[in-house]
Short mmCIF file of C-alpha atoms in Angstrom, two decimals:
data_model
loop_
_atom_site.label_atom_id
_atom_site.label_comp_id
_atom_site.label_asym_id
_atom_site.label_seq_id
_atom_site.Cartn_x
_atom_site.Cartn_y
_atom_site.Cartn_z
CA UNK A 466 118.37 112.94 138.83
CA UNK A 467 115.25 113.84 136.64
CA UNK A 468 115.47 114.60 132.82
CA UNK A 469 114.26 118.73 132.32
CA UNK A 470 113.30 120.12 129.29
CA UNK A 471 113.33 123.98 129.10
CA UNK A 472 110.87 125.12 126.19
CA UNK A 473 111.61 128.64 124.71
CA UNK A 474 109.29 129.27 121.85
CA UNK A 475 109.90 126.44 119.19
CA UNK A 476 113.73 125.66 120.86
CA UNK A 477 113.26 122.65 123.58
CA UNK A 478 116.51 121.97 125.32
CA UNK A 479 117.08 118.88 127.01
CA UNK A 480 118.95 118.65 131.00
CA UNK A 481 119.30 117.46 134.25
CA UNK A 482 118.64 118.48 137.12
CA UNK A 483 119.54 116.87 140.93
CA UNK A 484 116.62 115.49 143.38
CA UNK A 485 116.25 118.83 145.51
CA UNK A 486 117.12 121.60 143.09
CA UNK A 487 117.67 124.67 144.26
CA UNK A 488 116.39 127.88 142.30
CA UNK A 489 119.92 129.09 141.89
CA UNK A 490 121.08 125.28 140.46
CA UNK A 491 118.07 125.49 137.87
CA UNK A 492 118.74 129.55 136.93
CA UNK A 493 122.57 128.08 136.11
CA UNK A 494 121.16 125.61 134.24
CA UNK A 495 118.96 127.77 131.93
CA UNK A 496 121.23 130.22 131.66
CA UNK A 497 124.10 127.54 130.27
CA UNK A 498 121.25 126.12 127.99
CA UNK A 499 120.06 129.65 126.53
CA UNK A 500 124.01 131.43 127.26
CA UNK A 501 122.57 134.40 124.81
CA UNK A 502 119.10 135.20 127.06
CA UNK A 503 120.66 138.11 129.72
CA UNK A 504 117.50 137.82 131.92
CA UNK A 505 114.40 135.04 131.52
CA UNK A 506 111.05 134.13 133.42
CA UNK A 507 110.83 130.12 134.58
CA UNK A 508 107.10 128.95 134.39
CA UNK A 509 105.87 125.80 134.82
CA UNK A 510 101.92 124.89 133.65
CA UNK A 511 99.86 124.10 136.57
CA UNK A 512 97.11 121.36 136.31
CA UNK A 513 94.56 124.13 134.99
CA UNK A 514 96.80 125.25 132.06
CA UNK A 515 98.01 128.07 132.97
CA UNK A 516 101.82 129.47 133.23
CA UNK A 517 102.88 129.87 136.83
CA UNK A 518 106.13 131.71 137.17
CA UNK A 519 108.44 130.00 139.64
CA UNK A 520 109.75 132.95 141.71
CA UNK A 521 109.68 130.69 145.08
CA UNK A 522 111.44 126.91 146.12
CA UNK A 523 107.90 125.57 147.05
CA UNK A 524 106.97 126.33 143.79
CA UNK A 525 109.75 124.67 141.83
CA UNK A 526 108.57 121.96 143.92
CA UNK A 527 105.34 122.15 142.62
CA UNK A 528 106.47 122.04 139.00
CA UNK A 529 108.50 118.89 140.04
CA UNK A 530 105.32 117.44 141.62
CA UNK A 531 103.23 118.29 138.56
CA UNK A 532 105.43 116.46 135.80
CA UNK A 533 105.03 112.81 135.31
CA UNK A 534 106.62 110.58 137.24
CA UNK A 535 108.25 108.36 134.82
CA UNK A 536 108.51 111.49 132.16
CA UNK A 537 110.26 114.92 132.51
CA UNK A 538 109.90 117.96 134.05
CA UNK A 539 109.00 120.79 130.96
CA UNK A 540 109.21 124.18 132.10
CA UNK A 541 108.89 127.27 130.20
CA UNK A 542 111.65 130.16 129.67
CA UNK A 543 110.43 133.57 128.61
CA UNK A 544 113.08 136.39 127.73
CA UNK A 545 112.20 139.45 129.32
CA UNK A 546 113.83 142.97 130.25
CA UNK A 547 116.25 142.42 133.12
CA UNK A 548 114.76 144.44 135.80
CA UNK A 549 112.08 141.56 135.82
CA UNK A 550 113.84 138.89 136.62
CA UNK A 551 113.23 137.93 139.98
CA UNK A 552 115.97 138.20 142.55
CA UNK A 553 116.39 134.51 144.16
CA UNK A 554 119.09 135.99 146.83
CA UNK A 555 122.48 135.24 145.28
CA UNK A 556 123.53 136.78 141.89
CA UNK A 557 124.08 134.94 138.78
CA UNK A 558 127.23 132.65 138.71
CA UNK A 559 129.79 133.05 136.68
CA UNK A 560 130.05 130.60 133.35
CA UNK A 561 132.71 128.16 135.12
CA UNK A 562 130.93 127.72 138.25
CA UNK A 563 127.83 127.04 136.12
CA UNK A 564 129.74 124.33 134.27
CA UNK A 565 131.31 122.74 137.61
CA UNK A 566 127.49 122.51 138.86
CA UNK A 567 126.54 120.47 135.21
CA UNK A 568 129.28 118.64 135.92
CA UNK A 569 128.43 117.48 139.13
CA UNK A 570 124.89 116.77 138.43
CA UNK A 571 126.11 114.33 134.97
CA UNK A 572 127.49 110.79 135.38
CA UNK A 573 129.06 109.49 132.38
CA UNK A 574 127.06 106.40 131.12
CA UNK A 575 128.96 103.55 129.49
CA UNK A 576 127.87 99.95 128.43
CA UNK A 577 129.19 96.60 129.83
CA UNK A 578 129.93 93.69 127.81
CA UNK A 579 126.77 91.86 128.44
CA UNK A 580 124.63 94.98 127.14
CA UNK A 581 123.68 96.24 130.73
CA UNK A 582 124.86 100.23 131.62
CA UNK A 583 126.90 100.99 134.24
CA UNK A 584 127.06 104.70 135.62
CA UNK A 585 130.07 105.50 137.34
CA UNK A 586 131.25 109.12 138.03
CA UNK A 587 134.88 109.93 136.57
CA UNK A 588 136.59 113.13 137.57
CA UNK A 589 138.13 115.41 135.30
CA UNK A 590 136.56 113.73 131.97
CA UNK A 591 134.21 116.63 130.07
CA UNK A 592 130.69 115.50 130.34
CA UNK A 593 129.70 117.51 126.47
CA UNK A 594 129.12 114.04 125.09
CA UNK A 595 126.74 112.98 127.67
CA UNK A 596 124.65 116.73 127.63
CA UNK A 597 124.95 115.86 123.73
CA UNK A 598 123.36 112.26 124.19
CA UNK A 599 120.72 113.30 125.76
CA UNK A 600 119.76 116.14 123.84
CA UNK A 601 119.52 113.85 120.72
CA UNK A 602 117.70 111.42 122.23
CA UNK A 603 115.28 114.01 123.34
CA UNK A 604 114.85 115.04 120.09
CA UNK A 605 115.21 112.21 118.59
CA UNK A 606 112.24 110.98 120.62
CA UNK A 607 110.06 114.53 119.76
CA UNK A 608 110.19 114.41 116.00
CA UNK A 609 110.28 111.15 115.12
CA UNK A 610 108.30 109.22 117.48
CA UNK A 611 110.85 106.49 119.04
CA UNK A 612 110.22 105.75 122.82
CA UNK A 613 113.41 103.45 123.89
CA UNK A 614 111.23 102.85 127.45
CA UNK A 615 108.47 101.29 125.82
CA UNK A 616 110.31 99.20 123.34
CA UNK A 617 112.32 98.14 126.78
CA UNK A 618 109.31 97.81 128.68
CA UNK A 619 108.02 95.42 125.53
CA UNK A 620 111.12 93.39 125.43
CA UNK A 621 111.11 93.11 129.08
CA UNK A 622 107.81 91.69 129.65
CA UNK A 623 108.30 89.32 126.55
CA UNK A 624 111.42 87.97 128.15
CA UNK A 625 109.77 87.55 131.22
CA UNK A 626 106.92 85.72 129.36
CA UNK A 627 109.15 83.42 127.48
CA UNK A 628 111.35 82.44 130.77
CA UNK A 629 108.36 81.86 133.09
CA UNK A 630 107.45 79.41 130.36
CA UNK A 631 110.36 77.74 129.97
CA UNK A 632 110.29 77.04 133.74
CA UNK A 633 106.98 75.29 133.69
CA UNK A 634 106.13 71.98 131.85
CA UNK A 635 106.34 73.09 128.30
CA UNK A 636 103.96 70.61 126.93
CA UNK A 637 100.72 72.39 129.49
CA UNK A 638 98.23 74.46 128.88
CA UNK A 639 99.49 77.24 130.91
CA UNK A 640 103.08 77.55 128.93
CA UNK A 641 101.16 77.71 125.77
CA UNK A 642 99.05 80.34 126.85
CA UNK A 643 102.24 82.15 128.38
CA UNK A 644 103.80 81.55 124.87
CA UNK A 645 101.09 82.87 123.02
CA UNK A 646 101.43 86.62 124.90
CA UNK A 647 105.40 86.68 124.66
CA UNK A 648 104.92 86.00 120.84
CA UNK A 649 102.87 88.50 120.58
CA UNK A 650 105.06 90.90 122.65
CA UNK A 651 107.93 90.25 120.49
CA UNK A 652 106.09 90.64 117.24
CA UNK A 653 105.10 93.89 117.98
CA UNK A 654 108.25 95.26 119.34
CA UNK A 655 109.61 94.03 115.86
CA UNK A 656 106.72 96.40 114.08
CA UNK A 657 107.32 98.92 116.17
CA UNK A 658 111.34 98.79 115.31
CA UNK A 659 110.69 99.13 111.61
CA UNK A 660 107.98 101.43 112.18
CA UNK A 661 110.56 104.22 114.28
CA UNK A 662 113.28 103.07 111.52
CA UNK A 663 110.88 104.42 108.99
CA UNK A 664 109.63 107.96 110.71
CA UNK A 665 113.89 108.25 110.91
CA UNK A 666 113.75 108.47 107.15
CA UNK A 667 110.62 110.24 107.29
CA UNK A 668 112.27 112.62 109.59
CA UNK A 669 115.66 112.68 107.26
CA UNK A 670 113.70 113.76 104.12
CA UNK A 671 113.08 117.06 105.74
CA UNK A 672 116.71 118.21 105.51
CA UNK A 673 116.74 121.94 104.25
CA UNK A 674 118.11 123.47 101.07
CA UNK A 675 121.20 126.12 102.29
CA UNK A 676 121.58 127.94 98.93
CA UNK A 677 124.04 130.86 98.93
CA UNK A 678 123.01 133.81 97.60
CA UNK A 679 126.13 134.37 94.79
CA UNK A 680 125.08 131.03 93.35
CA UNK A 681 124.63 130.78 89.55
CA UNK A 682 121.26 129.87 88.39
CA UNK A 683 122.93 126.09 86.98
CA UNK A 684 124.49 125.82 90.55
CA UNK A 685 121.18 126.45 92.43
CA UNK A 686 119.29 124.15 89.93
CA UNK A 687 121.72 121.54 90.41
CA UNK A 688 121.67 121.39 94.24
CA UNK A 689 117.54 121.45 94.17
CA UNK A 690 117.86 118.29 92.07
CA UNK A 691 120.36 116.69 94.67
CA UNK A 692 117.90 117.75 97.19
CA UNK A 693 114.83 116.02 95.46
CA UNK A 694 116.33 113.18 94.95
CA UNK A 695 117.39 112.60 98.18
CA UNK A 696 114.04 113.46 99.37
CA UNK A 697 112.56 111.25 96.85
CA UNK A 698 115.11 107.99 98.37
CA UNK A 699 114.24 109.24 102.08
CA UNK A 700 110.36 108.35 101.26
CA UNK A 701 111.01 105.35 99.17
CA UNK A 702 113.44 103.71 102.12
CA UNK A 703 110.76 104.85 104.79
CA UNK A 704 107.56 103.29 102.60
CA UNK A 705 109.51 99.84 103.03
CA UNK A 706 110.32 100.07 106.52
CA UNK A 707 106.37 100.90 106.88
CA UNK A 708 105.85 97.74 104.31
CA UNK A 709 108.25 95.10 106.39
CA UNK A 710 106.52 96.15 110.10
CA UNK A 711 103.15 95.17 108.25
CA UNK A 712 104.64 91.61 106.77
CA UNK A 713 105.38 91.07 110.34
CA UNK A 714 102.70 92.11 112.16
CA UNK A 715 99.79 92.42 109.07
CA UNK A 716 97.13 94.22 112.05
CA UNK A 717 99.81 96.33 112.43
CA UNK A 718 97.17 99.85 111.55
CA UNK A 719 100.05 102.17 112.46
CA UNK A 720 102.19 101.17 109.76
CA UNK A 721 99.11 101.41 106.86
CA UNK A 722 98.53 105.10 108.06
CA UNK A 723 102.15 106.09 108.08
CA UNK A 724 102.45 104.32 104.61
CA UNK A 725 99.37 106.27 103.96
CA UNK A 726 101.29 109.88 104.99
CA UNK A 727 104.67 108.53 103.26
CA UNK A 728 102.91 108.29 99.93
CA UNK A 729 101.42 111.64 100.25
CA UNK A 730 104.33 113.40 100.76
CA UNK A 731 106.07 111.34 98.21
CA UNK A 732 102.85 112.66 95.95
CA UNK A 733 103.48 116.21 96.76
CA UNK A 734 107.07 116.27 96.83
CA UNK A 735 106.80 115.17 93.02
CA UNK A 736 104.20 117.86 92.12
CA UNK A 737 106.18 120.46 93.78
CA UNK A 738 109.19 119.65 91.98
CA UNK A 739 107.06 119.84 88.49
CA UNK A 740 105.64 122.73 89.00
CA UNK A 741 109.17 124.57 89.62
CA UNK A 742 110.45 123.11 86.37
CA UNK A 743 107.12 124.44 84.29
CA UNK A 744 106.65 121.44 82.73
CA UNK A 745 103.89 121.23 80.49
CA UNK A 746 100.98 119.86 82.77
CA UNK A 747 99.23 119.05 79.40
CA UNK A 748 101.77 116.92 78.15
CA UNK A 749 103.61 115.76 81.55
CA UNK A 750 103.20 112.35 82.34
CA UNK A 751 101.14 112.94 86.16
CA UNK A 752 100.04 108.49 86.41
CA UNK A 753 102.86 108.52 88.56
CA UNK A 754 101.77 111.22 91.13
CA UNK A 755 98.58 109.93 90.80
CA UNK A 756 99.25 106.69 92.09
CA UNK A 757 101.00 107.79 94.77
CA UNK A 758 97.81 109.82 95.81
CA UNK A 759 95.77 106.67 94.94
CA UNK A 760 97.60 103.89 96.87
CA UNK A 761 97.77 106.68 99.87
CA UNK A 762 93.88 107.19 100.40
CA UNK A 763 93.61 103.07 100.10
CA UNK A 764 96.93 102.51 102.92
CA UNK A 765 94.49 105.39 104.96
CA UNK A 766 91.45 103.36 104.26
CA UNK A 767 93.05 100.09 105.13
CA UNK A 768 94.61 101.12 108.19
CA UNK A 769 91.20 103.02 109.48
CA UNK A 770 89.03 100.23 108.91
CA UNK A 771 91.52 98.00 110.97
CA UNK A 772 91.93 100.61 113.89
CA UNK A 773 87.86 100.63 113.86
CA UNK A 774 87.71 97.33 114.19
CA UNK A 775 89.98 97.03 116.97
CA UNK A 776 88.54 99.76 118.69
CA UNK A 777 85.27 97.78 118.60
CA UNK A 778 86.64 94.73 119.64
CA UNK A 779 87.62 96.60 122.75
CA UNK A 780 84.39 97.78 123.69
CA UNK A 781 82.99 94.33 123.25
CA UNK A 782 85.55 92.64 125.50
CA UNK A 783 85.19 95.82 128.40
CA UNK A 784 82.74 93.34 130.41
CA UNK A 785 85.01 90.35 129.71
CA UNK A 786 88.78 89.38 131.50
CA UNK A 787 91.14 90.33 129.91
CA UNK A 788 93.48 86.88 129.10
CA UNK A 789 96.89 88.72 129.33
CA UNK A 790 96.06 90.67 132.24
CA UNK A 791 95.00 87.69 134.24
CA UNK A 792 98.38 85.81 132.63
CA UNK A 793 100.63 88.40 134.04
CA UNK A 794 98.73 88.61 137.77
CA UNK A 795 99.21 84.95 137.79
CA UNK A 796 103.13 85.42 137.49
CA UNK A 797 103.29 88.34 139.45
CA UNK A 798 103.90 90.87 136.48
CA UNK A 799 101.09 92.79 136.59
CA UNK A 800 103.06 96.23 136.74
CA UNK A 801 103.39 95.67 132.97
CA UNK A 802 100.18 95.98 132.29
CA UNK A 803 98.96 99.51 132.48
CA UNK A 804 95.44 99.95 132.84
CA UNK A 805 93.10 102.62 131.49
CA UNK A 806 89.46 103.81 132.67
CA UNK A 807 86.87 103.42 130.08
CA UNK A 808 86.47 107.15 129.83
CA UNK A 809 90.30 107.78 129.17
CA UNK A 810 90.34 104.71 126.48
CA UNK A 811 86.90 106.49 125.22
CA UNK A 812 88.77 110.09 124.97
CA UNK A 813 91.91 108.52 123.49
CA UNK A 814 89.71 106.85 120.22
CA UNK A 815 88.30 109.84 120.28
CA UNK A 816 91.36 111.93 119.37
CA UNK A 817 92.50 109.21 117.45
CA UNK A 818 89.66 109.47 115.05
CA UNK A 819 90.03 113.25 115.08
CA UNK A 820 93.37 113.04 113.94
CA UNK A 821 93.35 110.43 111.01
CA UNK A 822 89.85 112.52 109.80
CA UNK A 823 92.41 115.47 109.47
CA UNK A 824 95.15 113.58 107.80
CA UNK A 825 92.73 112.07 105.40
CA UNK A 826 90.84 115.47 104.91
CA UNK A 827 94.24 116.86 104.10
CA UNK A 828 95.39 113.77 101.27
CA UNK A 829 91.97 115.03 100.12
CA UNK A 830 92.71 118.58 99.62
CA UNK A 831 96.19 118.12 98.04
CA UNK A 832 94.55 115.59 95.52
CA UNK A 833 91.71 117.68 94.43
CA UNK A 834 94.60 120.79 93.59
CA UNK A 835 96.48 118.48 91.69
CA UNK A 836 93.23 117.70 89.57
CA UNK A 837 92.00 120.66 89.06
CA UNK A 838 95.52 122.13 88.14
CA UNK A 839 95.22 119.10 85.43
CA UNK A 840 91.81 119.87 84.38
CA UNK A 841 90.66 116.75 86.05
CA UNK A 842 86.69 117.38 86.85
CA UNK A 843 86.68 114.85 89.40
CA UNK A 844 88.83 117.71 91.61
CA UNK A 845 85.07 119.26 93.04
CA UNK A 846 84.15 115.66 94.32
CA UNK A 847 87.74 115.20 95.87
CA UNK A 848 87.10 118.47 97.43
CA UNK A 849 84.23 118.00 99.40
CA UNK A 850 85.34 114.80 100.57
CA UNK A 851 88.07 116.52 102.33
CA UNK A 852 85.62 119.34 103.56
CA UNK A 853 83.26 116.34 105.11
CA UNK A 854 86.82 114.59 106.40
CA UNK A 855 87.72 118.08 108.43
CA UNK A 856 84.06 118.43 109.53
CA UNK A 857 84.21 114.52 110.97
CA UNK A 858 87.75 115.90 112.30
CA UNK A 859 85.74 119.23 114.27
CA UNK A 860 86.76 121.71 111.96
CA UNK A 861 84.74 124.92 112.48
CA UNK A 862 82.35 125.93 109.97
CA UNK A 863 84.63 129.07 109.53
CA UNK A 864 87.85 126.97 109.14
CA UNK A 865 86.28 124.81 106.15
CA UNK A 866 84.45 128.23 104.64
CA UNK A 867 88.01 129.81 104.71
CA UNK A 868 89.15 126.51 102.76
CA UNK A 869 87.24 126.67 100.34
CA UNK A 870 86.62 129.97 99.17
CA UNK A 871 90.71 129.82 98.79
CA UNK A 872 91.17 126.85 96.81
CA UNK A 873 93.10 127.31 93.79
CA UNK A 874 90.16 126.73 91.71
CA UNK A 875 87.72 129.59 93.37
CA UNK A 876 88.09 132.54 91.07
CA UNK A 877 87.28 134.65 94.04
CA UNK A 878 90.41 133.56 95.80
CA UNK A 879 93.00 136.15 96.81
CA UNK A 880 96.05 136.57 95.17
CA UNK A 881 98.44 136.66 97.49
CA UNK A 882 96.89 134.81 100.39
CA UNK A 883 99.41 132.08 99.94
CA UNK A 884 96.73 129.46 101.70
CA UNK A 885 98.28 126.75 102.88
CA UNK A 886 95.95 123.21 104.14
CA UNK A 887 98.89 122.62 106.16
CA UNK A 888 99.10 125.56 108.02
CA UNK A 889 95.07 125.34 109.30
CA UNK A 890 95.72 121.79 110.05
CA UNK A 891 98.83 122.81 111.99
CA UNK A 892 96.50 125.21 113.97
CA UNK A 893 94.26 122.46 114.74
CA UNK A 894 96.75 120.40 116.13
CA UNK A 895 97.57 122.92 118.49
CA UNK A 896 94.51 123.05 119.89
CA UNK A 897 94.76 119.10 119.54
CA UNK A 898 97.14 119.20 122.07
CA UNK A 899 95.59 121.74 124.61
CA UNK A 900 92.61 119.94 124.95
CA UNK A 901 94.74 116.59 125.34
CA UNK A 902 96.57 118.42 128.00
CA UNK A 903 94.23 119.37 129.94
CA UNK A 904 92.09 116.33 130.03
CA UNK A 905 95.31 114.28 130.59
CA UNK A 906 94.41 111.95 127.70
CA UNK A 907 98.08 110.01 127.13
CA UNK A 908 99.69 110.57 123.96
CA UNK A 909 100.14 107.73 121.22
CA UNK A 910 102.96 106.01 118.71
CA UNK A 911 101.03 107.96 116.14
CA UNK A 912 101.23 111.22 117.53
CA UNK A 913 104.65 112.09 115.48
CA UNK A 914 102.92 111.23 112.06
CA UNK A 915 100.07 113.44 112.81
CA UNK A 916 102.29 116.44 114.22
CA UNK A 917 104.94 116.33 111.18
CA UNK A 918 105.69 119.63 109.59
CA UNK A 919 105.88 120.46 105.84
CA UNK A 920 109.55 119.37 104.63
CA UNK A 921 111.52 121.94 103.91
CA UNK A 922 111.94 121.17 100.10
CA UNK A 923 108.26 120.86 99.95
CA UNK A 924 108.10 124.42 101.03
CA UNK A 925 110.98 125.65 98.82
CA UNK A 926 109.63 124.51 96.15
CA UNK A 927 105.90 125.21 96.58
CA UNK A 928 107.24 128.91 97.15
CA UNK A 929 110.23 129.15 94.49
CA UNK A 930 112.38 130.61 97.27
CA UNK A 931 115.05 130.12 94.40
#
């Protein structure tokens, strides 16, 4: 069994599908994923980018053969007229043999007493949960960030570490040294727990405003209110998630640059809310908002520096062993160390530096609107410093000319435009992750932070949709 995802536009859909999929199987598959498309295209992207549409069983085989190994198979669904669709020899099932094919491709997973999972198959018993599982997870995983195979793959080894210790002399050399790395393991599993708690709440403060259209004016005011302050709690609970990972691990750069994005949107989703009660900016008291923009540009500058200097400890050490590699060949472990080339460790900091420049540029640009909406004159100087940020990041000189000449405090901007920072830097990492893609540079834990859309609220309120 391998894990599918079917992409169709912005919807992903998580399934299964058996080893040896027929095109038939994966047609009743689609079609009981996306029940309201009458007739679809299945592409898969080859290894130069481009969309191949799967019309033959060597080429599903292909797709399967392209995917990761130890990741999914994503293949793309387009809705198109049905006189397109290719004909694969058999017409389309009806919906209960579809289901009676899911069900036969889904065990039902279930946990032992000890923590272990057992799969066992168990006729008659409606495998809805299980499809539902795994669609959350998938998501889960998307938006937020949280990888259960590496956190696994970190306990693991540090298990493994502390028991092959335990079995030699305690008191040698060796067991320290063996000590040392499961510590380590184990500390930064802990980060990384309270780091993926945190994006949850990160993720949570998105939650949309339904308001119905009959509602009275108090109503609607009321429930925007409700919304901001649970907005407002979702940051604050995800800041101190971000705050423990760095007690316990304090090189921990992850956690200072989501702190750094938590405090921005905290920032914004204050100013937003504001600016929809027309409060007097003259009189209303903005030290708040303005520390939160502060203390965000100093988590960003804390957790740069320390990324930096990690990075350059790693290009010191390239000509030197590397002490927990050789510690894990010694005992036989060495498939938990994954090893990179130079160039794709090279590309990787190289994106990485890309994409804080672009978060940073973007704190940047949101400060110096706040400043110059409160007559601050410092707003120019915050401005080009997020202009130089994007340029570090590879903005094009149209892209930063565009920003610019549409910031709220050009007189010549439109009126209209609606120019949104987020929705260039949005662009951007699009392209972000076409280039990635095709130079097979592997993702990171930070990836979520940099990809996260505009919350909901933020956007509501921004817009006064109400």
């Amino acid at each position: 069994m391998r894990v599918l995802k079917l992409i169709f536009g912005e919807d992903i859909r998580a399934a299964q599908i058996p080893t040896n999929c027929s095109l038939t199987q994966l047609r009743d598959i689609v079609g009981n994923r996306f029940p309201n498309l009458k007739a679809v295209l299945i592409k898969y992207k080859d290894k130069e980018g481009d969309l191949v549409t799967i019309t033959t069983q060597e080429e599903l085989r292909w797709a399967e053969e392209s995917a990761d190994p130890q990741g999914s198979v994503r293949l793309h669904v387009t809705e198109v007229n049905p006189e397109y669709e290719p004909s694969f020899g058999e017409g389309r099932r009806t919906d209960t043999e579809v289901q009676e094919t899911e069900k036969s491709l889904t065990n039902i997973s279930n946990f032992s007493e000890n923590g272990s999972i057992k799969i066992y198959e168990e006729k008659g018993v409606s495998t809805c949960v299980d499809n539902w599982i795994l669609q959350f997870a998938r998501l889960f995983q998307n938006y937020v960030g949280f990888s259960s195979d590496s956190c696994l793959n970190l306990h693991d080894l540090g298990m493994k570490l502390y028991s092959e210790a335990m079995e030699d002399v305690v008191t040698s050399e060796e067991a320290q040294e063996i000590f040392d790395s499961a510590e380590e393991s184990f500390q930064e599993m802990a980060a990384l727990a309270l780091f993926n708690w945190g994006n949850v709440h990160m993720s949570r403060a998105k939650k949309k405003l339904f308001l119905s259209e009959d509602a009275s004016k108090e109503s609607i005011l009321e429930q925007v209110k409700s919304g901001y302050e649970w907005a407002k709690g979702e940051y604050i609970k995800a800041g101190k998630r971000y705050e423990e990972a760095l007690k316990i691990k304090p090189d921990f750069y992850e956690g200072l640059l989501a702190l750094g994005q938590q405090q921005l949107e905290q920032a914004k989703l204050s100013w937003y809310y504001a600016i929809e009660n027309n409060v007097d900016l003259d009189t209303w008291p903005s030290t708040e908002v303005l520390e939160l923009f502060n203390n965000a540009e100093e988590s960003m500058e804390r957790g740069t520096e320390m990324w930096e200097e990690i990075e350059a400890q790693r290009l010191k050490n390239l000509s030197k062993p590397n002490r927990d590699k050789d510690i894990l060949d010694k005992m036989g472990l060495d498939g938990f160390f994954k090893d990179i080339s130079n160039e794709e460790a090279a590309e990787h900091a190289s994106c990485m530096r890309s994409q804080i420049n672009i978060l940073w540029g973007t704190m940047l640009y949101e400060r110096s609107i706040v400043e110059f909406k409160l007559g601050f004159p410092t707003y120019e100087e915050c401005l080009m410093a997020a202009v130089e940020k994007f340029k570090l990041a590879g903005a094009t000189p149209t892209d930063l000319t565009v920003m610019i000449k549409n910031h709220c405090a050009n007189e010549t901007a439109q009126e209209g435009l609606n120019f949104r920072i987020d929705e260039i830097v949005q662009a951007w990492n699009e392209m972000y992750d076409a280039k990635r893609w095709m130079s097979s540079v592997p993702s990171f834990r930070l990836e979520p932070l940099f990809r996260r859309r505009i919350p909901k609220l933020h956007d509501s309120l921004e817009h006064n949709d109400f």
